[in-house]
Amino acid sequence: IVMTQTPLSLSVTPGQPASISCKSSQSLKDTKGKTFLYWYLQKPGQSPQLLIYEVFNRFSGVPDRFRGSGSGADFTLQISRVEAEDVGVYYCAQSIQLPPTFGGGTRVEIK
Amino acid sequence: VQLVESGGGVVQPGRSLRLSCVGSGFIFGNYGMHWVRQAPGKGPEWVAIIWFDGSKVYYGDSVKGRFTISRDNSKNTVDLQMNSLRVEDSAVYYCVTTSSTFDLWGRGVPVIVSS
């Protein structure tokens, strides 16, 4: 499954919103209604970390300014008010089918 | 709670390398384990998974037949045996366990395949 993210990069003023799109080459929803779409953030010099699982569920400790949405094969990650600590590369990923695949990434920087 | 990888380095094409990862601070034997790699400037690429009890393994197409994942729950370790290495296998290799309730990545270990 091919994961396509847009845009490639974003430059955001602190306190302003940001939005990242992720489209998959096929639906990520299984026959039981679960959708296997995840969002990860890789901060500079660090390993990726899970932000959102199954489209819209924030992982433990993730601030509520991060919001995941979407369905089927079309998904969005929104940051309501970007902060300096949100800088890094965001990746969407799917695990409905092996092999799990990642999008190409969206780099978020602060203006 | 951590995963620590070791065994990376510089190796010539066609040669072998074995990566190891040791987990601590959690019940290692309860979790499936992955190896994920990331080439410089690229997104992560999934390499392999081994079930929590070692009963099943799966590989990415680019490494199938060359890499072998294994684990020893008595030692809290998961290994990746990499044979017939290619230049395109060069990347940082991460040991990972990730689910809706538990997400843990090691710091990664570099593998450079070069003549």
PDB file of C-alpha atoms in Angstrom:
ATOM      1  CA  ILE A   1       0.000   0.000   0.000  1.00  0.00           C
ATOM      2  CA  VAL A   2       1.433   3.375  -1.060  1.00  0.00           C
ATOM      3  CA  MET A   3       1.052   6.271   1.368  1.00  0.00           C
ATOM      4  CA  THR A   4       1.203   9.769  -0.149  1.00  0.00           C
ATOM      5  CA  GLN A   5       1.611  12.838   2.028  1.00  0.00           C
ATOM      6  CA  THR A   6       1.198  16.486   1.188  1.00  0.00           C
ATOM      7  CA  PRO A   7       2.662  18.996   1.508  1.00  0.00           C
ATOM      8  CA  LEU A   8       6.353  18.077   1.619  1.00  0.00           C
ATOM      9  CA  SER A   9       7.005  20.904   4.035  1.00  0.00           C
ATOM     10  CA  LEU A  10       5.238  23.543   6.086  1.00  0.00           C
ATOM     11  CA  SER A  11       6.503  26.749   7.646  1.00  0.00           C
ATOM     12  CA  VAL A  12       4.161  27.852  10.420  1.00  0.00           C
ATOM     13  CA  THR A  13       3.981  30.852  12.714  1.00  0.00           C
ATOM     14  CA  PRO A  14       3.747  29.790  16.369  1.00  0.00           C
ATOM     15  CA  GLY A  15       0.133  29.725  17.501  1.00  0.00           C
ATOM     16  CA  GLN A  16      -1.182  29.189  13.978  1.00  0.00           C
ATOM     17  CA  PRO A  17      -2.781  25.960  12.744  1.00  0.00           C
ATOM     18  CA  ALA A  18      -1.213  23.380  10.446  1.00  0.00           C
ATOM     19  CA  SER A  19      -2.701  20.576   8.399  1.00  0.00           C
ATOM     20  CA  ILE A  20      -1.131  17.540   6.751  1.00  0.00           C
ATOM     21  CA  SER A  21      -2.855  15.252   4.271  1.00  0.00           C
ATOM     22  CA  CYS A  22      -2.238  11.539   3.806  1.00  0.00           C
ATOM     23  CA  LYS A  23      -3.799   9.390   1.113  1.00  0.00           C
ATOM     24  CA  SER A  24      -3.435   5.637   0.818  1.00  0.00           C
ATOM     25  CA  SER A  25      -3.594   3.620  -2.407  1.00  0.00           C
ATOM     26  CA  GLN A  26      -6.393   1.502  -0.946  1.00  0.00           C
ATOM     27  CA  SER A  27      -8.807   1.619   1.948  1.00  0.00           C
ATOM     28  CA  LEU A  28      -7.301   1.084   5.390  1.00  0.00           C
ATOM     29  CA  LYS A  29     -10.603  -0.026   6.912  1.00  0.00           C
ATOM     30  CA  ASP A  30     -10.997  -3.694   7.721  1.00  0.00           C
ATOM     31  CA  THR A  31     -14.171  -5.814   7.717  1.00  0.00           C
ATOM     32  CA  LYS A  32     -14.704  -5.140  11.424  1.00  0.00           C
ATOM     33  CA  GLY A  33     -14.739  -1.376  10.895  1.00  0.00           C
ATOM     34  CA  LYS A  34     -11.283  -0.644  12.301  1.00  0.00           C
ATOM     35  CA  THR A  35      -9.002   1.676  10.306  1.00  0.00           C
ATOM     36  CA  PHE A  36      -5.269   1.092  10.559  1.00  0.00           C
ATOM     37  CA  LEU A  37      -3.871   4.582  10.049  1.00  0.00           C
ATOM     38  CA  TYR A  38      -1.196   6.066  12.299  1.00  0.00           C
ATOM     39  CA  TRP A  39       0.707   9.323  12.603  1.00  0.00           C
ATOM     40  CA  TYR A  40       4.290   9.559  13.838  1.00  0.00           C
ATOM     41  CA  LEU A  41       6.506  12.537  14.574  1.00  0.00           C
ATOM     42  CA  GLN A  42      10.273  12.390  14.239  1.00  0.00           C
ATOM     43  CA  LYS A  43      11.819  15.312  16.067  1.00  0.00           C
ATOM     44  CA  PRO A  44      15.298  16.427  14.999  1.00  0.00           C
ATOM     45  CA  GLY A  45      17.910  13.880  16.029  1.00  0.00           C
ATOM     46  CA  GLN A  46      15.345  11.528  17.548  1.00  0.00           C
ATOM     47  CA  SER A  47      13.552   8.306  16.694  1.00  0.00           C
ATOM     48  CA  PRO A  48       9.956   8.486  15.468  1.00  0.00           C
ATOM     49  CA  GLN A  49       7.262   8.576  18.130  1.00  0.00           C
ATOM     50  CA  LEU A  50       3.599   7.649  17.864  1.00  0.00           C
ATOM     51  CA  LEU A  51       1.144  10.549  17.970  1.00  0.00           C
ATOM     52  CA  ILE A  52      -2.161   9.169  16.668  1.00  0.00           C
ATOM     53  CA  TYR A  53      -3.410   5.598  16.242  1.00  0.00           C
ATOM     54  CA  GLU A  54      -6.398   4.277  14.302  1.00  0.00           C
ATOM     55  CA  VAL A  55      -7.089   7.629  12.631  1.00  0.00           C
ATOM     56  CA  PHE A  56      -8.094   9.818  15.567  1.00  0.00           C
ATOM     57  CA  ASN A  57      -6.908   8.366  18.888  1.00  0.00           C
ATOM     58  CA  ARG A  58      -4.191  10.372  20.602  1.00  0.00           C
ATOM     59  CA  PHE A  59      -1.437   8.211  22.081  1.00  0.00           C
ATOM     60  CA  SER A  60      -0.693   8.577  25.779  1.00  0.00           C
ATOM     61  CA  GLY A  61       0.750  11.998  26.598  1.00  0.00           C
ATOM     62  CA  VAL A  62       0.044  13.583  23.206  1.00  0.00           C
ATOM     63  CA  PRO A  63      -1.367  17.109  23.608  1.00  0.00           C
ATOM     64  CA  ASP A  64      -4.956  17.712  22.520  1.00  0.00           C
ATOM     65  CA  ARG A  65      -3.844  20.289  19.940  1.00  0.00           C
ATOM     66  CA  PHE A  66      -3.135  17.278  17.700  1.00  0.00           C
ATOM     67  CA  ARG A  67      -6.211  15.932  15.930  1.00  0.00           C
ATOM     68  CA  GLY A  68      -6.476  13.117  13.441  1.00  0.00           C
ATOM     69  CA  SER A  69      -9.412  12.648  11.116  1.00  0.00           C
ATOM     70  CA  GLY A  70     -10.472  10.939   7.916  1.00  0.00           C
ATOM     71  CA  SER A  71     -11.747   7.633   6.659  1.00  0.00           C
ATOM     72  CA  GLY A  72     -11.180   4.994   4.031  1.00  0.00           C
ATOM     73  CA  ALA A  73      -8.124   6.192   2.164  1.00  0.00           C
ATOM     74  CA  ASP A  74      -8.069   9.917   2.939  1.00  0.00           C
ATOM     75  CA  PHE A  75      -6.726  11.265   6.229  1.00  0.00           C
ATOM     76  CA  THR A  76      -5.646  14.493   7.856  1.00  0.00           C
ATOM     77  CA  LEU A  77      -3.523  15.494  10.818  1.00  0.00           C
ATOM     78  CA  GLN A  78      -4.276  18.903  12.215  1.00  0.00           C
ATOM     79  CA  ILE A  79      -2.340  20.891  14.769  1.00  0.00           C
ATOM     80  CA  SER A  80      -4.603  23.573  16.174  1.00  0.00           C
ATOM     81  CA  ARG A  81      -1.851  25.869  17.453  1.00  0.00           C
ATOM     82  CA  VAL A  82       1.692  24.996  16.482  1.00  0.00           C
ATOM     83  CA  GLU A  83       4.339  25.264  19.175  1.00  0.00           C
ATOM     84  CA  ALA A  84       8.125  25.271  18.851  1.00  0.00           C
ATOM     85  CA  GLU A  85       8.328  21.697  20.177  1.00  0.00           C
ATOM     86  CA  ASP A  86       6.188  20.447  17.248  1.00  0.00           C
ATOM     87  CA  VAL A  87       9.066  20.912  14.799  1.00  0.00           C
ATOM     88  CA  GLY A  88      10.091  17.777  12.941  1.00  0.00           C
ATOM     89  CA  VAL A  89       8.953  15.390  10.232  1.00  0.00           C
ATOM     90  CA  TYR A  90       5.479  13.893  10.397  1.00  0.00           C
ATOM     91  CA  TYR A  91       4.785  10.498   8.861  1.00  0.00           C
ATOM     92  CA  CYS A  92       1.548   8.679   8.281  1.00  0.00           C
ATOM     93  CA  ALA A  93       1.654   4.886   8.265  1.00  0.00           C
ATOM     94  CA  GLN A  94      -0.627   1.936   7.637  1.00  0.00           C
ATOM     95  CA  SER A  95      -0.677  -1.533   9.142  1.00  0.00           C
ATOM     96  CA  ILE A  96      -3.809  -3.103   7.687  1.00  0.00           C
ATOM     97  CA  GLN A  97      -1.615  -5.127   5.369  1.00  0.00           C
ATOM     98  CA  LEU A  98       1.943  -6.414   5.525  1.00  0.00           C
ATOM     99  CA  PRO A  99       4.305  -4.827   4.880  1.00  0.00           C
ATOM    100  CA  PRO A 100       3.445  -1.783   6.977  1.00  0.00           C
ATOM    101  CA  THR A 101       4.285   1.308   4.935  1.00  0.00           C
ATOM    102  CA  PHE A 102       5.035   4.927   5.717  1.00  0.00           C
ATOM    103  CA  GLY A 103       4.379   8.107   3.831  1.00  0.00           C
ATOM    104  CA  GLY A 104       7.259  10.190   2.563  1.00  0.00           C
ATOM    105  CA  GLY A 105       6.965  12.661   5.394  1.00  0.00           C
ATOM    106  CA  THR A 106       6.011  16.309   5.914  1.00  0.00           C
ATOM    107  CA  ARG A 107       8.610  18.591   7.449  1.00  0.00           C
ATOM    108  CA  VAL A 108       7.173  21.208   9.813  1.00  0.00           C
ATOM    109  CA  GLU A 109       9.282  24.199  10.730  1.00  0.00           C
ATOM    110  CA  ILE A 110       8.621  27.347  12.686  1.00  0.00           C
ATOM    111  CA  LYS A 111       8.689  30.721  10.945  1.00  0.00           C
TER     112      LYS A 111
ATOM    113  CA  VAL B   1      11.872   1.381  29.681  1.00  0.00           C
ATOM    114  CA  GLN B   2      14.114   1.190  26.651  1.00  0.00           C
ATOM    115  CA  LEU B   3      15.371  -0.672  23.621  1.00  0.00           C
ATOM    116  CA  VAL B   4      19.084  -0.585  22.839  1.00  0.00           C
ATOM    117  CA  GLU B   5      20.499  -1.709  19.511  1.00  0.00           C
ATOM    118  CA  SER B   6      24.037  -2.813  18.806  1.00  0.00           C
ATOM    119  CA  GLY B   7      26.088  -4.415  16.053  1.00  0.00           C
ATOM    120  CA  GLY B   8      26.016  -1.779  13.361  1.00  0.00           C
ATOM    121  CA  GLY B   9      29.024  -0.651  11.366  1.00  0.00           C
ATOM    122  CA  VAL B  10      30.677  -0.476   7.978  1.00  0.00           C
ATOM    123  CA  VAL B  11      30.637  -3.608   5.820  1.00  0.00           C
ATOM    124  CA  GLN B  12      31.453  -4.436   2.218  1.00  0.00           C
ATOM    125  CA  PRO B  13      28.741  -5.422  -0.250  1.00  0.00           C
ATOM    126  CA  GLY B  14      27.991  -9.130  -0.137  1.00  0.00           C
ATOM    127  CA  ARG B  15      29.119  -9.515   3.465  1.00  0.00           C
ATOM    128  CA  SER B  16      27.046 -10.161   6.592  1.00  0.00           C
ATOM    129  CA  LEU B  17      26.213  -8.278   9.769  1.00  0.00           C
ATOM    130  CA  ARG B  18      24.167  -9.165  12.827  1.00  0.00           C
ATOM    131  CA  LEU B  19      22.216  -6.559  14.753  1.00  0.00           C
ATOM    132  CA  SER B  20      20.997  -7.135  18.269  1.00  0.00           C
ATOM    133  CA  CYS B  21      18.472  -5.306  20.420  1.00  0.00           C
ATOM    134  CA  VAL B  22      17.897  -5.711  24.133  1.00  0.00           C
ATOM    135  CA  GLY B  23      14.773  -4.518  25.881  1.00  0.00           C
ATOM    136  CA  SER B  24      14.431  -3.512  29.514  1.00  0.00           C
ATOM    137  CA  GLY B  25      11.829  -2.071  31.843  1.00  0.00           C
ATOM    138  CA  PHE B  26       8.869  -3.904  30.314  1.00  0.00           C
ATOM    139  CA  ILE B  27       7.670  -7.473  29.771  1.00  0.00           C
ATOM    140  CA  PHE B  28       9.562  -8.102  26.550  1.00  0.00           C
ATOM    141  CA  GLY B  29       7.928 -11.452  25.857  1.00  0.00           C
ATOM    142  CA  ASN B  30       4.481  -9.861  25.613  1.00  0.00           C
ATOM    143  CA  TYR B  31       5.250  -7.806  22.521  1.00  0.00           C
ATOM    144  CA  GLY B  32       5.820  -8.322  18.847  1.00  0.00           C
ATOM    145  CA  MET B  33       9.074  -6.762  17.726  1.00  0.00           C
ATOM    146  CA  HIS B  34       9.970  -5.001  14.499  1.00  0.00           C
ATOM    147  CA  TRP B  35      13.071  -3.814  12.752  1.00  0.00           C
ATOM    148  CA  VAL B  36      12.546  -0.575  10.835  1.00  0.00           C
ATOM    149  CA  ARG B  37      15.248   1.194   8.849  1.00  0.00           C
ATOM    150  CA  GLN B  38      15.673   4.729   7.637  1.00  0.00           C
ATOM    151  CA  ALA B  39      18.089   5.796   4.933  1.00  0.00           C
ATOM    152  CA  PRO B  40      19.483   9.341   5.188  1.00  0.00           C
ATOM    153  CA  GLY B  41      16.829  11.894   4.266  1.00  0.00           C
ATOM    154  CA  LYS B  42      14.202   9.227   3.674  1.00  0.00           C
ATOM    155  CA  GLY B  43      11.113   8.007   5.479  1.00  0.00           C
ATOM    156  CA  PRO B  44      11.121   4.869   7.588  1.00  0.00           C
ATOM    157  CA  GLU B  45      10.991   1.501   5.831  1.00  0.00           C
ATOM    158  CA  TRP B  46       9.676  -1.531   7.648  1.00  0.00           C
ATOM    159  CA  VAL B  47      12.065  -4.489   7.513  1.00  0.00           C
ATOM    160  CA  ALA B  48      10.725  -7.382   9.566  1.00  0.00           C
ATOM    161  CA  ILE B  49       8.441  -8.453  12.400  1.00  0.00           C
ATOM    162  CA  ILE B  50       8.521 -11.347  14.830  1.00  0.00           C
ATOM    163  CA  TRP B  51       5.522 -12.355  16.877  1.00  0.00           C
ATOM    164  CA  PHE B  52       5.680 -12.016  20.692  1.00  0.00           C
ATOM    165  CA  ASP B  53       6.362 -15.738  21.050  1.00  0.00           C
ATOM    166  CA  GLY B  54       8.480 -16.096  17.917  1.00  0.00           C
ATOM    167  CA  SER B  55       5.812 -18.199  16.208  1.00  0.00           C
ATOM    168  CA  LYS B  56       5.563 -16.017  13.112  1.00  0.00           C
ATOM    169  CA  VAL B  57       7.949 -13.835  11.155  1.00  0.00           C
ATOM    170  CA  TYR B  58       7.431 -11.622   8.117  1.00  0.00           C
ATOM    171  CA  TYR B  59       9.834  -9.659   5.961  1.00  0.00           C
ATOM    172  CA  GLY B  60       9.739  -6.745   3.604  1.00  0.00           C
ATOM    173  CA  ASP B  61      10.194  -7.662  -0.053  1.00  0.00           C
ATOM    174  CA  SER B  62      13.541  -5.864  -0.274  1.00  0.00           C
ATOM    175  CA  VAL B  63      15.142  -8.084   2.396  1.00  0.00           C
ATOM    176  CA  LYS B  64      13.249 -11.373   1.999  1.00  0.00           C
ATOM    177  CA  GLY B  65      15.642 -14.301   1.650  1.00  0.00           C
ATOM    178  CA  ARG B  66      18.621 -12.282   2.902  1.00  0.00           C
ATOM    179  CA  PHE B  67      17.626 -11.144   6.417  1.00  0.00           C
ATOM    180  CA  THR B  68      16.482 -13.289   9.357  1.00  0.00           C
ATOM    181  CA  ILE B  69      14.786 -11.998  12.488  1.00  0.00           C
ATOM    182  CA  SER B  70      14.898 -14.012  15.705  1.00  0.00           C
ATOM    183  CA  ARG B  71      14.309 -13.478  19.414  1.00  0.00           C
ATOM    184  CA  ASP B  72      15.233 -14.905  22.792  1.00  0.00           C
ATOM    185  CA  ASN B  73      12.637 -13.944  25.392  1.00  0.00           C
ATOM    186  CA  SER B  74      14.780 -15.364  28.191  1.00  0.00           C
ATOM    187  CA  LYS B  75      17.374 -12.688  27.374  1.00  0.00           C
ATOM    188  CA  ASN B  76      14.949  -9.980  26.212  1.00  0.00           C
ATOM    189  CA  THR B  77      16.696  -9.787  22.869  1.00  0.00           C
ATOM    190  CA  VAL B  78      15.709  -9.613  19.217  1.00  0.00           C
ATOM    191  CA  ASP B  79      18.304 -10.033  16.486  1.00  0.00           C
ATOM    192  CA  LEU B  80      18.512  -9.288  12.788  1.00  0.00           C
ATOM    193  CA  GLN B  81      20.923 -11.404  10.768  1.00  0.00           C
ATOM    194  CA  MET B  82      21.689  -9.577   7.535  1.00  0.00           C
ATOM    195  CA  ASN B  83      23.346 -11.521   4.742  1.00  0.00           C
ATOM    196  CA  SER B  84      24.328 -10.605   1.173  1.00  0.00           C
ATOM    197  CA  LEU B  85      24.270  -6.942   2.083  1.00  0.00           C
ATOM    198  CA  ARG B  86      23.793  -4.360  -0.653  1.00  0.00           C
ATOM    199  CA  VAL B  87      24.673  -0.692  -0.864  1.00  0.00           C
ATOM    200  CA  GLU B  88      20.941   0.093  -0.713  1.00  0.00           C
ATOM    201  CA  ASP B  89      20.718  -1.595   2.721  1.00  0.00           C
ATOM    202  CA  SER B  90      22.640   1.344   4.188  1.00  0.00           C
ATOM    203  CA  ALA B  91      20.458   3.010   6.820  1.00  0.00           C
ATOM    204  CA  VAL B  92      19.876   3.544  10.493  1.00  0.00           C
ATOM    205  CA  TYR B  93      18.192   0.417  11.837  1.00  0.00           C
ATOM    206  CA  TYR B  94      15.671   0.779  14.643  1.00  0.00           C
ATOM    207  CA  CYS B  95      14.361  -1.886  16.964  1.00  0.00           C
ATOM    208  CA  VAL B  96      10.686  -1.114  17.575  1.00  0.00           C
ATOM    209  CA  THR B  97       7.605  -2.290  19.351  1.00  0.00           C
ATOM    210  CA  THR B  98       4.496  -0.269  18.558  1.00  0.00           C
ATOM    211  CA  SER B  99       0.809  -0.684  19.262  1.00  0.00           C
ATOM    212  CA  SER B 100      -2.109   1.430  20.400  1.00  0.00           C
ATOM    213  CA  THR B 101      -1.008   1.032  24.022  1.00  0.00           C
ATOM    214  CA  PHE B 102       2.775   0.833  23.829  1.00  0.00           C
ATOM    215  CA  ASP B 103       5.188   2.573  21.474  1.00  0.00           C
ATOM    216  CA  LEU B 104       8.911   2.196  21.971  1.00  0.00           C
ATOM    217  CA  TRP B 105      11.750   2.800  19.540  1.00  0.00           C
ATOM    218  CA  GLY B 106      15.440   2.331  20.114  1.00  0.00           C
ATOM    219  CA  ARG B 107      17.863   5.108  19.237  1.00  0.00           C
ATOM    220  CA  GLY B 108      18.934   3.223  16.149  1.00  0.00           C
ATOM    221  CA  VAL B 109      22.226   1.830  14.894  1.00  0.00           C
ATOM    222  CA  PRO B 110      23.881   2.805  11.596  1.00  0.00           C
ATOM    223  CA  VAL B 111      24.703   0.244   8.930  1.00  0.00           C
ATOM    224  CA  ILE B 112      26.881   1.415   6.047  1.00  0.00           C
ATOM    225  CA  VAL B 113      27.423  -0.919   3.129  1.00  0.00           C
ATOM    226  CA  SER B 114      30.289   0.316   1.038  1.00  0.00           C
ATOM    227  CA  SER B 115      33.294  -1.009  -0.812  1.00  0.00           C
TER     228      SER B 115
END
